[in-house]
Amino acid sequence: MAESGARDSVLILGGTGFIGRNLVHYLISNELAGRIRVADKVPPQMAWLNPTHKEAFANPKVQFKHSNLINPVSVENAFTDPEGEFDYVINLAAETKYGQTDAVYRDGIMRLSLNCAREAAKRKVKRYLEVSSGQMNSSEKPIREDSKCNPWTQMAKHKHSVERELSEMADLNYVIARPAIVYGPGDRQGLTPRLVIGAVYKYTKEVMKMLWTKDLKMNTVHVEDVCRALWHLCHHGNRGEIYNIVDDSGSTQGLVNELVSQIYNINHDYVGSAISSIAKLNMSSVVEDINDKHMEPWADACQRDGILNTPLNPFIDQELLYNKHLCLDGQKLKDTGFVYRRPEVEINSLREVLDDFLKMGIFPSSLLSSEMIWRDGQARNGEGFGDQLEEEWGSG
């Protein structure tokens, strides 16, 4: 996409995060901006950047500004540059950890986002792009942007509140993006936990059993297309409009788990709706057991491979283990002329994520080998977590 870009100035709030680092790389590698400032509380040196992202951040066009965007003074400083105002401001900053308290989300999403939006309105930026959440409703049928919202995670609830507040800001030229599950190089919370869990089941030589069924919707989008879409919306999005960003895969839990199983050459299955519904009655205990079961072999594998520190783990938060569909209609963005380069989630794209982690030394390479043995030298004969549920509550 060739825009007037080389002269454009861009402020990326939360720019050392997963999408932000890929956005910096995209803008630099395609020569789309003449000046890029990244504002984040996490400096690049501590953000687990891969070599490609480190190179992008080292470009002289990129300036990092350490910022606590919950603080209005810090926000003002992030926006202030001797070279002039920024043309485009893209807000990727937010509390992204699941399972936090309401107070944490109020500060890390609501307060932070409104601080940034008000500053952008005051400075009359050409376009303010708020990256929201695709978790605005649960349906097996694709949800359009104008559908009624009933957010099903705490993060999405606070993102929805931000969306409502932006609609009241008459002086702000804004667009809202709602991405599906984002995956790609640097991902730690999208599909990567599933990749780590698959590796755990390869290690323990058990069948990977998941809650619910293969039909649970888990719509996806590659981070490369997210970055392209965000830049596209800076120039072609309609003021005050919301756009879903989602590929054409129609991804389900079944599709994702099938790809993971192919990577590790493991078998997978599902507990089913009946047993999962019973488990839901004591979900906090069930989730604790699931995560405990996965964490021990993961830690053992990391130790065996000499990995002392890694940001990766198989933990999945309770909010993401309910029978909630993430299913989005992406036609509105396509109608603006946007074309996806990665229209479907493919096994090679997931292997690309793993290869990146392997090169960084943060993923046990032995988990991708053909010889997987337990710590005592023998394959575990125990059953997977799903079998434990079936034994306790019946065959469903």
GROMACS .gro file of C-alpha atoms in nm, residues 160-313:
model
  154
  160HIS     CA    1  -1.653  -0.097   2.524
  161SER     CA    2  -1.676   0.181   2.782
  162VAL     CA    3  -1.388   0.357   2.607
  163GLU     CA    4  -1.569   0.325   2.275
  164ARG     CA    5  -1.877   0.493   2.422
  165GLU     CA    6  -1.668   0.777   2.565
  166LEU     CA    7  -1.495   0.837   2.231
  167SER     CA    8  -1.832   0.874   2.062
  168GLU     CA    9  -1.894   1.178   2.284
  169MET     CA   10  -1.572   1.354   2.179
  170ALA     CA   11  -1.685   1.583   1.900
  171ASP     CA   12  -1.337   1.729   1.850
  172LEU     CA   13  -1.164   1.393   1.799
  173ASN     CA   14  -1.120   1.244   1.452
  174TYR     CA   15  -1.114   0.880   1.559
  175VAL     CA   16  -1.159   0.530   1.422
  176ILE     CA   17  -1.199   0.211   1.627
  177ALA     CA   18  -1.053  -0.128   1.531
  178ARG     CA   19  -1.175  -0.455   1.681
  179PRO     CA   20  -0.932  -0.737   1.599
  180ALA     CA   21  -1.002  -1.107   1.633
  181ILE     CA   22  -0.742  -1.336   1.798
  182VAL     CA   23  -0.411  -1.193   1.678
  183TYR     CA   24  -0.121  -1.431   1.615
  184GLY     CA   25   0.223  -1.409   1.454
  185PRO     CA   26   0.584  -1.333   1.552
  186GLY     CA   27   0.597  -1.208   1.909
  187ASP     CA   28   0.252  -1.339   2.008
  188ARG     CA   29   0.228  -1.455   2.368
  189GLN     CA   30  -0.146  -1.440   2.439
  190GLY     CA   31  -0.325  -1.519   2.113
  191LEU     CA   32  -0.258  -1.870   1.978
  192THR     CA   33   0.077  -1.918   2.151
  193PRO     CA   34  -0.069  -2.067   2.473
  194ARG     CA   35  -0.225  -2.337   2.253
  195LEU     CA   36   0.114  -2.397   2.092
  196VAL     CA   37   0.276  -2.429   2.433
  197ILE     CA   38   0.001  -2.663   2.555
  198GLY     CA   39   0.050  -2.878   2.245
  199ALA     CA   40   0.418  -2.902   2.327
  200VAL     CA   41   0.332  -3.008   2.682
  201TYR     CA   42   0.117  -3.294   2.553
  202LYS     CA   43   0.394  -3.398   2.315
  203TYR     CA   44   0.624  -3.406   2.617
  204THR     CA   45   0.387  -3.608   2.836
  205LYS     CA   46   0.273  -3.833   2.547
  206GLU     CA   47  -0.092  -3.781   2.629
  207VAL     CA   48  -0.394  -3.698   2.417
  208MET     CA   49  -0.454  -3.322   2.420
  209LYS     CA   50  -0.814  -3.290   2.543
  210MET     CA   51  -0.986  -2.954   2.553
  211LEU     CA   52  -1.311  -2.827   2.706
  212TRP     CA   53  -1.628  -2.792   2.497
  213THR     CA   54  -1.623  -2.899   2.131
  214LYS     CA   55  -1.437  -2.848   1.806
  215ASP     CA   56  -1.707  -2.605   1.691
  216LEU     CA   57  -1.620  -2.329   1.937
  217LYS     CA   58  -1.547  -2.020   1.726
  218MET     CA   59  -1.195  -1.877   1.761
  219ASN     CA   60  -1.168  -1.630   1.472
  220THR     CA   61  -0.814  -1.520   1.395
  221VAL     CA   62  -0.604  -1.262   1.214
  222HIS     CA   63  -0.230  -1.248   1.147
  223VAL     CA   64  -0.045  -0.957   1.304
  224GLU     CA   65   0.092  -0.856   0.963
  225ASP     CA   66  -0.261  -0.796   0.840
  226VAL     CA   67  -0.351  -0.616   1.164
  227CYS     CA   68  -0.065  -0.371   1.108
  228ARG     CA   69  -0.162  -0.322   0.746
  229ALA     CA   70  -0.524  -0.271   0.845
  230LEU     CA   71  -0.441  -0.014   1.112
  231TRP     CA   72  -0.238   0.192   0.867
  232HIS     CA   73  -0.509   0.152   0.604
  233LEU     CA   74  -0.769   0.281   0.850
  234CYS     CA   75  -0.553   0.581   0.932
  235HIS     CA   76  -0.606   0.688   0.572
  236HIS     CA   77  -0.930   0.523   0.460
  237GLY     CA   78  -1.142   0.465   0.769
  238ASN     CA   79  -1.451   0.680   0.817
  239ARG     CA   80  -1.452   0.911   1.115
  240GLY     CA   81  -1.624   0.766   1.420
  241GLU     CA   82  -1.665   0.423   1.262
  242ILE     CA   83  -1.578   0.078   1.402
  243TYR     CA   84  -1.407  -0.190   1.192
  244ASN     CA   85  -1.359  -0.558   1.267
  245ILE     CA   86  -1.021  -0.702   1.165
  246VAL     CA   87  -1.059  -1.075   1.100
  247ASP     CA   88  -0.931  -1.317   0.838
  248ASP     CA   89  -1.140  -1.550   0.622
  249SER     CA   90  -1.055  -1.871   0.808
  250GLY     CA   91  -1.370  -1.883   1.016
  251SER     CA   92  -1.132  -2.036   1.268
  252THR     CA   93  -1.266  -2.272   1.531
  253GLN     CA   94  -1.112  -2.451   1.825
  254GLY     CA   95  -1.113  -2.760   1.604
  255LEU     CA   96  -0.910  -2.593   1.329
  256VAL     CA   97  -0.656  -2.445   1.570
  257ASN     CA   98  -0.610  -2.771   1.761
  258GLU     CA   99  -0.578  -2.967   1.437
  259LEU     CA  100  -0.291  -2.742   1.327
  260VAL     CA  101  -0.125  -2.767   1.668
  261SER     CA  102  -0.161  -3.145   1.659
  262GLN     CA  103  -0.002  -3.161   1.314
  263ILE     CA  104   0.297  -2.958   1.433
  264TYR     CA  105   0.370  -3.195   1.722
  265ASN     CA  106   0.228  -3.514   1.572
  266ILE     CA  107  -0.006  -3.563   1.868
  267ASN     CA  108  -0.369  -3.665   1.904
  268HIS     CA  109  -0.639  -3.434   2.035
  269ASP     CA  110  -0.997  -3.464   2.148
  270TYR     CA  111  -1.272  -3.273   2.331
  271VAL     CA  112  -1.448  -3.324   2.661
  272GLY     CA  113  -1.780  -3.222   2.509
  273SER     CA  114  -2.052  -2.981   2.611
  274ALA     CA  115  -2.215  -3.194   2.880
  275ILE     CA  116  -1.908  -3.251   3.094
  276SER     CA  117  -1.777  -2.898   3.024
  277SER     CA  118  -2.107  -2.754   3.147
  278ILE     CA  119  -2.077  -2.950   3.469
  279ALA     CA  120  -1.716  -2.837   3.507
  280LYS     CA  121  -1.833  -2.478   3.461
  281LEU     CA  122  -2.013  -2.499   3.795
  282ASN     CA  123  -1.671  -2.509   3.965
  283MET     CA  124  -1.471  -2.340   3.693
  284SER     CA  125  -1.211  -2.171   3.912
  285SER     CA  126  -1.104  -2.507   4.056
  286VAL     CA  127  -1.112  -2.672   3.714
  287VAL     CA  128  -0.897  -2.399   3.557
  288GLU     CA  129  -0.650  -2.417   3.844
  289ASP     CA  130  -0.616  -2.792   3.790
  290ILE     CA  131  -0.574  -2.748   3.414
  291ASN     CA  132  -0.302  -2.487   3.449
  292ASP     CA  133  -0.123  -2.681   3.724
  293LYS     CA  134  -0.123  -2.990   3.504
  294HIS     CA  135   0.037  -2.797   3.218
  295MET     CA  136   0.284  -2.583   3.412
  296GLU     CA  137   0.486  -2.864   3.573
  297PRO     CA  138   0.597  -3.041   3.253
  298TRP     CA  139   0.654  -2.704   3.083
  299ALA     CA  140   0.885  -2.593   3.363
  300ASP     CA  141   1.057  -2.932   3.354
  301ALA     CA  142   1.117  -2.906   2.978
  302CYS     CA  143   1.255  -2.552   3.009
  303GLN     CA  144   1.490  -2.661   3.285
  304ARG     CA  145   1.606  -2.960   3.083
  305ASP     CA  146   1.689  -2.735   2.786
  306GLY     CA  147   1.869  -2.480   3.005
  307ILE     CA  148   1.607  -2.207   2.961
  308LEU     CA  149   1.618  -2.010   3.285
  309ASN     CA  150   1.391  -1.726   3.180
  310THR     CA  151   1.111  -1.715   2.924
  311PRO     CA  152   0.793  -1.505   2.888
  312LEU     CA  153   0.609  -1.807   2.748
  313ASN     CA  154   0.385  -2.039   2.945
   0.00000   0.00000   0.00000
